[in-house]
XYZ file of C-alpha atoms in Angstrom:
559
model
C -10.289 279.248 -48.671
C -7.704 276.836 -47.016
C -4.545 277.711 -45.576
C -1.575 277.703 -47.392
C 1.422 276.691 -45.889
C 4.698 276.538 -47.359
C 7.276 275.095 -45.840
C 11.303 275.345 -47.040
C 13.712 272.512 -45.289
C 13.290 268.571 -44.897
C 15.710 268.211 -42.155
C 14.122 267.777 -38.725
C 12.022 271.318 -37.648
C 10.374 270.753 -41.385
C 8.879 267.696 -40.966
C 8.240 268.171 -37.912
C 6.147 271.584 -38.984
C 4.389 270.070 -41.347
C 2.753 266.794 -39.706
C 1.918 269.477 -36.596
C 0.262 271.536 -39.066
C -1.132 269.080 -40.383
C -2.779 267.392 -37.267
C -4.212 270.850 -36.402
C -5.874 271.812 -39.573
C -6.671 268.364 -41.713
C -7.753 270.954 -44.591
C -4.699 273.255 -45.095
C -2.605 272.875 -48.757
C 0.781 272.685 -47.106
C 3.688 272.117 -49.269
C 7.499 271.505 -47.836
C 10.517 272.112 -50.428
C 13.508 270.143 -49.567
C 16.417 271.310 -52.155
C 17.998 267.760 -51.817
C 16.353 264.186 -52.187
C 16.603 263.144 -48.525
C 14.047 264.754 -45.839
C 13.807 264.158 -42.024
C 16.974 262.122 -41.305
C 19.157 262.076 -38.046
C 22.178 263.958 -38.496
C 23.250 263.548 -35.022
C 23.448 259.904 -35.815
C 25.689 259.956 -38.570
C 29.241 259.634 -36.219
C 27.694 256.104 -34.941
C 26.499 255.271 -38.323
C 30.604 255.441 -39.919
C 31.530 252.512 -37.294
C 28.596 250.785 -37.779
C 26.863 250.699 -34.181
C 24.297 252.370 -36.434
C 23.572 249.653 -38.853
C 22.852 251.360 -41.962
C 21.867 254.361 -43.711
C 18.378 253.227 -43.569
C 18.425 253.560 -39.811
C 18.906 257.420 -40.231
C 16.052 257.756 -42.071
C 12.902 259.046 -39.615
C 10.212 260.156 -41.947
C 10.086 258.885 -45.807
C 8.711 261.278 -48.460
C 5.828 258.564 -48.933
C 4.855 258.950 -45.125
C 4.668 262.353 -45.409
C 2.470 262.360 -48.332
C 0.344 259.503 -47.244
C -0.278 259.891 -43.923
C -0.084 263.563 -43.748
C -1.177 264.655 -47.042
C 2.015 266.880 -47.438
C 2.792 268.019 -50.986
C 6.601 267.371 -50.766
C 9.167 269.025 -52.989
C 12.422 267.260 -52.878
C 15.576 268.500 -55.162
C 13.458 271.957 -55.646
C 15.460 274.797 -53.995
C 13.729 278.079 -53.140
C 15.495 279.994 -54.761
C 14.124 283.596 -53.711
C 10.617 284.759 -51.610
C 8.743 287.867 -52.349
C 7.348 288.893 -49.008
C 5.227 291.425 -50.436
C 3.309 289.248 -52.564
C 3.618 286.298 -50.193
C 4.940 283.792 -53.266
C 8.027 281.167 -53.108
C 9.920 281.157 -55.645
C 11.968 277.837 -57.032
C 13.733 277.026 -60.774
C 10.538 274.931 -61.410
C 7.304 277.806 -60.465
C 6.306 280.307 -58.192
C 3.634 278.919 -55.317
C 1.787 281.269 -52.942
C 1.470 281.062 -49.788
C -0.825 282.368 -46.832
C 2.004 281.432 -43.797
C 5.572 280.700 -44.647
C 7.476 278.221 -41.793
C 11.540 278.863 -42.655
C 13.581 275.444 -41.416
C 16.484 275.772 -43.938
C 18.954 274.537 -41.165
C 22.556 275.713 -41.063
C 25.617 274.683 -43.199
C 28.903 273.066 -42.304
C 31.964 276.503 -42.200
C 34.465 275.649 -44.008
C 37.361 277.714 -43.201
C 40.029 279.510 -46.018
C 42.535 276.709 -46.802
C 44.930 277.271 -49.252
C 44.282 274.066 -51.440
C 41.941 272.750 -49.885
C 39.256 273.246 -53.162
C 42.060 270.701 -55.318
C 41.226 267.867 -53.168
C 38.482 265.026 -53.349
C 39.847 263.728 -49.757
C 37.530 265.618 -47.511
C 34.418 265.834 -46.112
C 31.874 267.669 -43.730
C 30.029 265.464 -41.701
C 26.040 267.002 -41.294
C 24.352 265.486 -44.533
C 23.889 261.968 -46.166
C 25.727 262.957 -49.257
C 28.760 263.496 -46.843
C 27.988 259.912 -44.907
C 28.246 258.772 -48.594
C 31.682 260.714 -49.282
C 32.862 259.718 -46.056
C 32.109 256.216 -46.730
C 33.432 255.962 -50.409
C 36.279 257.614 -49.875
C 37.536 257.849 -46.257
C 36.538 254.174 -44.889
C 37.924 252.270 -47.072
C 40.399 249.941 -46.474
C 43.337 251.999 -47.815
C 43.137 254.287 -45.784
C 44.740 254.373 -42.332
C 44.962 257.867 -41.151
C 42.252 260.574 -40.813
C 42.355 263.866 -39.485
C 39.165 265.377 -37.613
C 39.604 269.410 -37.707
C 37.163 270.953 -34.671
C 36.765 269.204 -31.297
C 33.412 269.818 -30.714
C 30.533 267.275 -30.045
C 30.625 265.996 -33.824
C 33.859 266.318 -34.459
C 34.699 263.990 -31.229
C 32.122 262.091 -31.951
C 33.182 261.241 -35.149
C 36.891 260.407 -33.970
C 35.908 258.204 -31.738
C 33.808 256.187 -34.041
C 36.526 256.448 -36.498
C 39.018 255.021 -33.861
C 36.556 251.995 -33.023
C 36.905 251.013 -36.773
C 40.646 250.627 -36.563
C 41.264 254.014 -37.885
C 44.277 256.402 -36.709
C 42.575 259.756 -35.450
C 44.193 262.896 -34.837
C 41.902 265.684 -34.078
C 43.070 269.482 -34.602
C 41.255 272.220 -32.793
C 41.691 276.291 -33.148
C 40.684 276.726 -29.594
C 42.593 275.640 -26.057
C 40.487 272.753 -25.212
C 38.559 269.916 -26.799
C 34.946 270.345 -26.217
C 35.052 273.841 -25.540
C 31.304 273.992 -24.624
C 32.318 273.410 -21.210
C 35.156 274.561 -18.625
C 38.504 273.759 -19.580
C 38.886 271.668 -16.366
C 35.874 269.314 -17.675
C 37.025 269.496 -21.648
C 40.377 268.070 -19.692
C 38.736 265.054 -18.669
C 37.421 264.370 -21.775
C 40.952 265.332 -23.622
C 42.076 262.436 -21.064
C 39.936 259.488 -21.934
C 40.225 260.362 -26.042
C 43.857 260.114 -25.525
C 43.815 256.938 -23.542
C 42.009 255.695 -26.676
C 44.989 256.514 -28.705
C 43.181 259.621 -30.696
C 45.672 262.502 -31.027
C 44.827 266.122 -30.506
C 46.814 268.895 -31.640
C 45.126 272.203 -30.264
C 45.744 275.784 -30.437
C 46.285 275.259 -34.375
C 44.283 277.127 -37.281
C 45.089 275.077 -40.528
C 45.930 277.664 -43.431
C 47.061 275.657 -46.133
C 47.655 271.369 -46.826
C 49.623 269.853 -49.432
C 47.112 267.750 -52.031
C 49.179 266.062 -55.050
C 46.836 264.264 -57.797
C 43.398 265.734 -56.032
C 44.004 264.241 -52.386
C 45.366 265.715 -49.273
C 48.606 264.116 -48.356
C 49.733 266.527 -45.568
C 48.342 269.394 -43.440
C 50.485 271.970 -42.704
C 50.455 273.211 -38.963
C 52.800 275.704 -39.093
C 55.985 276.206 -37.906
C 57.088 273.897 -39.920
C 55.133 270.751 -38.827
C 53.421 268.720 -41.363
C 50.444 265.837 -40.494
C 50.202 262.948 -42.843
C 46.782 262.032 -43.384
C 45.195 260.202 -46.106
C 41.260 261.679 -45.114
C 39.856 265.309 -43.559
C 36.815 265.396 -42.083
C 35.419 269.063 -41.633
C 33.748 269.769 -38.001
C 34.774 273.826 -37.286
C 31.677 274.783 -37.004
C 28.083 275.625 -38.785
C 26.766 278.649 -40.097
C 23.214 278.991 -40.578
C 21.380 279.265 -43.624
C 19.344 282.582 -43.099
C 20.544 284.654 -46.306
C 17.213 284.446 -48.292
C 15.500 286.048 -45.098
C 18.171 288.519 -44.062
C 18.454 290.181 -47.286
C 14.541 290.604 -47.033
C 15.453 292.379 -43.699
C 14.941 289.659 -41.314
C 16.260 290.454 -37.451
C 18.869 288.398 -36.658
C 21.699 287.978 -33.991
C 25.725 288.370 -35.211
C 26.263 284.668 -36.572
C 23.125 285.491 -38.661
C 20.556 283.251 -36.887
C 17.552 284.713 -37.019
C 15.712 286.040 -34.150
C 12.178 284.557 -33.060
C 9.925 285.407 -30.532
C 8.476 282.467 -28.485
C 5.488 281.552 -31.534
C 8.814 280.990 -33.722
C 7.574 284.278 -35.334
C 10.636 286.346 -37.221
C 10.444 290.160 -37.718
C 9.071 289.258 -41.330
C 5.327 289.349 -41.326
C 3.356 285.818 -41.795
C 7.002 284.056 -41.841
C 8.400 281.369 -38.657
C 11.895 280.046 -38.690
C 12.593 277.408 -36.656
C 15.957 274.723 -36.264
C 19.550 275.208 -36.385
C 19.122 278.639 -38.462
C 17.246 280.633 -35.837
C 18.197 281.724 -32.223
C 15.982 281.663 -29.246
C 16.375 282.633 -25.815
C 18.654 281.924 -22.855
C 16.875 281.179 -20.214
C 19.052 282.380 -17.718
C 20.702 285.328 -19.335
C 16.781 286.322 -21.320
C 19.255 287.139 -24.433
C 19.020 285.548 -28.016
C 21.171 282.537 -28.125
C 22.035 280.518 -30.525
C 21.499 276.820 -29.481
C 21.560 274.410 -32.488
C 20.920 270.926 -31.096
C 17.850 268.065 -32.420
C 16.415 268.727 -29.040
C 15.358 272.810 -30.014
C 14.959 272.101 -33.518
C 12.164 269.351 -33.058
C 10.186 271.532 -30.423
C 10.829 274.796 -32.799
C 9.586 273.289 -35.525
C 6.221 271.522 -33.804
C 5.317 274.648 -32.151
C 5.578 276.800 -35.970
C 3.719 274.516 -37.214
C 0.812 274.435 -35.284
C 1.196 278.463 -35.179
C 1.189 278.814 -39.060
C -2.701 277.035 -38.633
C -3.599 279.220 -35.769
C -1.996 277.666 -32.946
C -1.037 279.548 -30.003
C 2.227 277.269 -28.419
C 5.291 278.800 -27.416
C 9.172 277.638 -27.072
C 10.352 279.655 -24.088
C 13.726 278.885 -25.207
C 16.724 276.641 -23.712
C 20.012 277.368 -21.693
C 22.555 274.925 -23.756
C 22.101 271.393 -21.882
C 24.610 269.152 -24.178
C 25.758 265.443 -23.860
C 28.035 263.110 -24.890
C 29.559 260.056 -24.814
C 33.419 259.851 -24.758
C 33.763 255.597 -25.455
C 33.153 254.634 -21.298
C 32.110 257.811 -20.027
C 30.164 260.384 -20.350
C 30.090 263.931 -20.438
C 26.910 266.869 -20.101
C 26.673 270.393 -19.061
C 23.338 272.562 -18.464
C 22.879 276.280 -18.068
C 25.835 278.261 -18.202
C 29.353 277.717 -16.458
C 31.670 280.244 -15.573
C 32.923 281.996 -18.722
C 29.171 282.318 -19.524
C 28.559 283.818 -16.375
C 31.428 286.257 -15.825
C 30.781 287.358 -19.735
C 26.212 287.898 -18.462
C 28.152 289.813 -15.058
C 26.603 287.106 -12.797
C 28.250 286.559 -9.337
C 27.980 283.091 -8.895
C 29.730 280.179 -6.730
C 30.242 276.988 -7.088
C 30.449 273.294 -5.287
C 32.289 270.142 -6.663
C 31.695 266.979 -5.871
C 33.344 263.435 -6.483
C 30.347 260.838 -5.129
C 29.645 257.138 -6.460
C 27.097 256.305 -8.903
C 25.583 253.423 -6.999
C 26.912 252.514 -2.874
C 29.963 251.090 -2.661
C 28.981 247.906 -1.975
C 27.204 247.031 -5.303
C 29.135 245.328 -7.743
C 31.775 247.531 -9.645
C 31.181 251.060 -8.252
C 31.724 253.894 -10.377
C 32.537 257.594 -9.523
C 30.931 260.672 -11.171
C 32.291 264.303 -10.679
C 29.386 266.951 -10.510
C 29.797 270.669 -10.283
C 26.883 273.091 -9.715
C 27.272 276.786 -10.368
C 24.796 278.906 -7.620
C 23.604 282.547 -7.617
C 25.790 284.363 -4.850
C 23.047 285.816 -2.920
C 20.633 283.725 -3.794
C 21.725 280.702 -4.497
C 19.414 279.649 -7.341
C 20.812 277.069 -9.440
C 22.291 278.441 -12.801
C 24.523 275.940 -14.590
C 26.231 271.775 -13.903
C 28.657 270.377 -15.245
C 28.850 266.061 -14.782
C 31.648 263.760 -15.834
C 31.335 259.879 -15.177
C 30.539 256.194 -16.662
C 27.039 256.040 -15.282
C 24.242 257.975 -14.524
C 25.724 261.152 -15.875
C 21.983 261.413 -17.873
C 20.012 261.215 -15.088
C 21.569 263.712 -12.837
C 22.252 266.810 -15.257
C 18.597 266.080 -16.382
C 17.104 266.485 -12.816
C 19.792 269.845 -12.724
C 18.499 270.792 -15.659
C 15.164 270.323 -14.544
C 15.658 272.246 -11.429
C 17.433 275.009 -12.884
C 13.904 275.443 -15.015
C 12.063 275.439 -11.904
C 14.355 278.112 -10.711
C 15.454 275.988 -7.294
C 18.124 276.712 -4.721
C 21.004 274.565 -4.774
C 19.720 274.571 -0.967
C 16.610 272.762 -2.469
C 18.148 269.790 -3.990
C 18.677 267.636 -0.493
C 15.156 268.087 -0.404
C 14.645 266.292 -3.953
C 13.004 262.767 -3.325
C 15.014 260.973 -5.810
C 14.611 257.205 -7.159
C 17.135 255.104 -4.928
C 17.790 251.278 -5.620
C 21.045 249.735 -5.486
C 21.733 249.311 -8.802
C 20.881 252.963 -9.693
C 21.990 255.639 -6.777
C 23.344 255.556 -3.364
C 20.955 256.584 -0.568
C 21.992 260.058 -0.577
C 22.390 260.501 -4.736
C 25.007 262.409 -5.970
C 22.496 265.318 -7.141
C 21.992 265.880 -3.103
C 25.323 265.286 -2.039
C 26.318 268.343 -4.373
C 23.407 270.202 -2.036
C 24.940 269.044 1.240
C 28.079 270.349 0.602
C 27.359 273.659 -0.608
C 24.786 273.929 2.541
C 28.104 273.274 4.944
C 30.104 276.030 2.604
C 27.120 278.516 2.700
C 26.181 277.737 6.401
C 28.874 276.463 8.410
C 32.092 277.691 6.795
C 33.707 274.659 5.265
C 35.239 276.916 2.272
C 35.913 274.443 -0.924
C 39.130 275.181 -3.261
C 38.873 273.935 -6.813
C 42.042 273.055 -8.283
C 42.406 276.010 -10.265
C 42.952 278.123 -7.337
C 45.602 275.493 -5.824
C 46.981 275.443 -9.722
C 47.265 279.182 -9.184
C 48.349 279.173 -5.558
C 50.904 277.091 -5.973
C 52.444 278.951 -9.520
C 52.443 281.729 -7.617
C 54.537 280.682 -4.630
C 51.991 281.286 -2.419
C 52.309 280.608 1.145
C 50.311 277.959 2.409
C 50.627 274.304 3.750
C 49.078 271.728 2.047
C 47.939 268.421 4.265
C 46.643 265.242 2.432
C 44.950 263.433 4.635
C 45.005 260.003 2.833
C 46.991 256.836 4.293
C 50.379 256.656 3.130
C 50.060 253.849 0.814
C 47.298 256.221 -1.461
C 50.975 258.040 -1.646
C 52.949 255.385 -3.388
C 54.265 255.868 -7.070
C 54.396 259.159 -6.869
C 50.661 259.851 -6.494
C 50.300 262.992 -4.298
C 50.869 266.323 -4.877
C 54.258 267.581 -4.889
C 54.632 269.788 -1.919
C 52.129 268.149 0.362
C 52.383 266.749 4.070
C 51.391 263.679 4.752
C 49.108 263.700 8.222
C 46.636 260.967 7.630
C 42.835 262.055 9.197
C 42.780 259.243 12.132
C 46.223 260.420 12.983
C 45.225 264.207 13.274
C 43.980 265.125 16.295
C 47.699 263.790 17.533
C 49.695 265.675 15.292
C 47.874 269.519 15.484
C 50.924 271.252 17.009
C 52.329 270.288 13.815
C 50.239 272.781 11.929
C 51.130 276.213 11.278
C 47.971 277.819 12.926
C 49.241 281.487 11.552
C 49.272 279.877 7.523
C 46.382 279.467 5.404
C 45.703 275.452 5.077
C 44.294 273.483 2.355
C 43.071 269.674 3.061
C 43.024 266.909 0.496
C 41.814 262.992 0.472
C 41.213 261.429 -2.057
C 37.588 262.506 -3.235
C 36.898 265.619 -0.518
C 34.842 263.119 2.352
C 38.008 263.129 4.636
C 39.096 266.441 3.795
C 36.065 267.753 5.093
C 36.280 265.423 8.053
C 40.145 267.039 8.507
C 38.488 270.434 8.073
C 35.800 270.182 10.809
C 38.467 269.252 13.257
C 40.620 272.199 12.781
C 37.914 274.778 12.696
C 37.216 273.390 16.297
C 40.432 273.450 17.037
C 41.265 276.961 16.976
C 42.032 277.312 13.336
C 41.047 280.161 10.600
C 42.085 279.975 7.043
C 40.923 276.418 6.096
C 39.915 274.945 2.624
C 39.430 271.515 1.313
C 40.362 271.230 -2.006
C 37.276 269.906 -3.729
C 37.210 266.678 -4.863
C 40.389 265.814 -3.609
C 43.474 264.187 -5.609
C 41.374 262.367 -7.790
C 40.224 265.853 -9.730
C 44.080 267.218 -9.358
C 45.573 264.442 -11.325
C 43.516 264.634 -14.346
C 43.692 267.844 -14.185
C 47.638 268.436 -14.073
C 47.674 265.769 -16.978
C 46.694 268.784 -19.427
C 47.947 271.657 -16.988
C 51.491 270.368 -15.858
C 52.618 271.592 -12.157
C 55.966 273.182 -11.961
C 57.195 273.071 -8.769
C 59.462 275.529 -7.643
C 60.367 274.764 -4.320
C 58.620 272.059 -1.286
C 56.418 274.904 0.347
């Protein structure tokens, strides 16, 4: 008797199960139910798709029904919901029959949250943005040419995303997020330099604001209420807070699942429900730095999940390991990505940890219209394997959190990665890349001394009064217009060998440049000198003053 494999979703991990399964065992009866009439389409694509640098709905579309019944033989069910599933007797159950099967592969996806807002059911004006029926809402209703104002609630990847693509079709964006930062899958110093470039678009953020209730007259939203009093005026709301997956027809069979109610596989995509896989946004799988269930819903996961539970529903023996939350995006010019986990991840696993920030070019300085990018690399305290990155910058931000995330797989050192041989050319990397630069200087903090200070602790420092004297090392004219930091001395490097009876030697000292090269430099020289408490705040002014743009300095006295 042949196989039979049933499999419920037509997203991505669907598909994707079924023409694995397929390939594997050419004689299985493998059916996929899709309760809508679109299957395999790229919902990450739908942001660039609203402003058109996607051309068309078409271009979303990555597997037809036909394909998938030609080519692959696949019995496809599309606007048939499952409706309920009788483990016991191993039989799906939809409004149109009741089909057995011999494996069951789950890849129902997750569903847009919608939070409670008073009104919000009254109004036509609003979408979600994760299906084609809401591309088609959001074009009918929010893109036309009426409208000038839309309000993105939830600054996370889709959410921004979508605002800027709204904003590069002449659209007024203001973006309101419950949390204290935009983007709040990385550090709040990194979600500031994003928050800095969407605002230098012209897209408003409002933050630290849960909407409760907006004010809809004739079935559209005409003003969100922020509280306290405020009102927004929009004329569109698209819905980004967050997804929630779609796991209730397993968990009320008993399925194991973690607290948001993803379900929990082990590495064949196997749930605790005998004969049944789960795979895509509605299942967790492992960190792998922390070895917990984690719930990381991005294309990447839900294509491998679903591959590897298909071939397993045939027989098949491949495994996902699992992941450890590598993200990108781009922010209009630049670019922002993360892997492994950063520090509220790792003070919340109990993982000492250090770090090392750099500020290095893209390509030498002598190639035509050099570009900085700003890496940071988290490191194991007594170790010092490689457990998380964060990279901000207009090029090459993809190529060096891939070879961090590719190293923090292969479980390296951050004393390893000087020791990478990286592609160099000109038009691509410096001769030492950024990637080892980020090695070097952690090797001179681990080995020789040279402390760094991010600019949190000089935030802190200098909020707190703390004594200290602060030297920037640049030339006086980096100083003009009032770019420096407040209650800094001015002893450029060339000058300081000349000036070190200048220098409190009994003080703690922090050293700035520009990027963190001279401070170093400045740093060297004093420790030979005779001098203790040195730190060179990494990655000079340049990572201070975006910074302070979303965490204002208040100075209360020159120090």
């Amino acid at each position: 008797m042949n196989n039979r494999i049933i499999i419920i979703g037509g997203l991505s991990a669907g598909p994707s199960a079924a023409a694995k399964a397929r390939r594997e065992d050419e004689f299985a009866d493998i059916k996929l139910f899709e309760k809508t009439a679109d299957i395999s389409y790229a919902t990450c694509g739908i942001p660039y798709a609203l402003s058109g640098h996607i051309a068309s709905r078409e271009k979303l579309l990555v597997t037809d029904v036909e394909m998938l019944r030609k080519r692959f033989k696949i019995d496809v069910h599309t606007n048939e919901e499952v409706t309920d599933i009788d483990i016991d007797n191993k039989t799906v159950i939809t409004p149109l029959g009741e089909y057995p099967y011999d494996k069951l592969v789950f890849t129902t996806g997750a569903k847009t949250f919608v939070p409670p807002i008073t009104n919000l059911e009254k109004a036509t004006n609003w979408s979600a943005c994760r299906s084609l029926g809401d591309f088609d809402h959001i074009m009918k209703e929010g893109l036309v040419d009426s409208v000038k104002h839309i309000t993105v609630m939830g600054a996370g990847l889709i959410g921004v995303e979508v605002a800027e693509n709204l904003i590069n079709v002449g659209k007024k964006v203001t973006i309101i997020e419950g949390g204290a930062t935009v983007l709040p899958m990385w550090q709040p110093k990194f979600s500031a330099f994003a928050q800095n470039v969407l605002e230098d678009k012209g897209i408003e953020i409002i933050k630290n604001t849960f909407v409760k209730n907006v004010i809809v007259e004739g079935e559209k939203i005409k003003q969100i209420d922020l509280g306290n009093g405020k009102f927004l005026e929009t004329e569109f709301v698209v819905m980004s807070v967050g997804i929630k997956p779609n796991t209730e027809l397993l968990l009320k069979k008993g399925a194991a699942a973690i607290g948001n109610g993803a379900l929990i596989v082990n590495q064949n995509m196997e749930t605790s429900l005998p004969g049944i896989y789960a795979a895509g946004d509605n299942v967790s799988i492992e960190n792998l730095i922390t070895h917990q269930a984690d719930y990381l819903p991005l294309g990447t996961h839900s294509n491998k999940g679903g591959r590897a539970a298909g071939f397993n529903s045939v027989g098949g023996n491949e495994k996902l390991f699992g992941g450890y939350k590598t993200a990108i995006i781009q922010l209009f010019d630049y670019t922002l990505a993360r892997t492994g986990l950063g520090p509220r991840d790792l003070e919340k696993a109990g993982i000492n940890y250090k770090k090392t920030l750099i500020v290095a070019g893209s390509t030498p300085s002598y190639y035509p219209n050099p570009q900085d990018i700003t890496v940071e690399v988290f490191y194991e305290d007594s170790d010092f394997t490689i457990l998380g990155a964060e990279v901000f910058g207009q090029v090459g931000v993809d190529k060096r959190v891939d070879v961090l995330s590719t190293a923090i797989y292969a479980k390296l050192k951050i004393t390893d990665l000087p020791q990478l041989d990286l592609a160099y050319a000109p038009p691509y990397s410096p001769a030492k890349d950024p990637v080892l630069v980020a090695g070097y200087v952690a090797e001179n903090a681990i080995n020789r001394g040279c402390s760094p200070l991010s600019v949190e602790e000089l935030h802190q420092l200098i909020s707190e009064n703390a004594e200290m004297y602060i030297i920037d090392v640049r030339n006086p004219s980096e100083r003009a217009n009032g770019q420096f930091i407040e209650c800094s001395i001015n002893i450029p490097l060339d000058d300081l060998r000349e000036n070190l009876h200048k220098i409190p030697i009994d003080k703690p000292v922090i050293l700035h440049c520009a990027r963190g090269m001279r401070g170093y430099i400045a740093a060297k020289i004093l420790a030979q000198h005779g001098f203790k408490n040195i730190n060179n705040l990494a990655g000079g002014f340049k990572i201070w003053k975006e910074y302070v743009r979303q965490y204002p300095m208040v100075f209360s006295e020159v120090l």
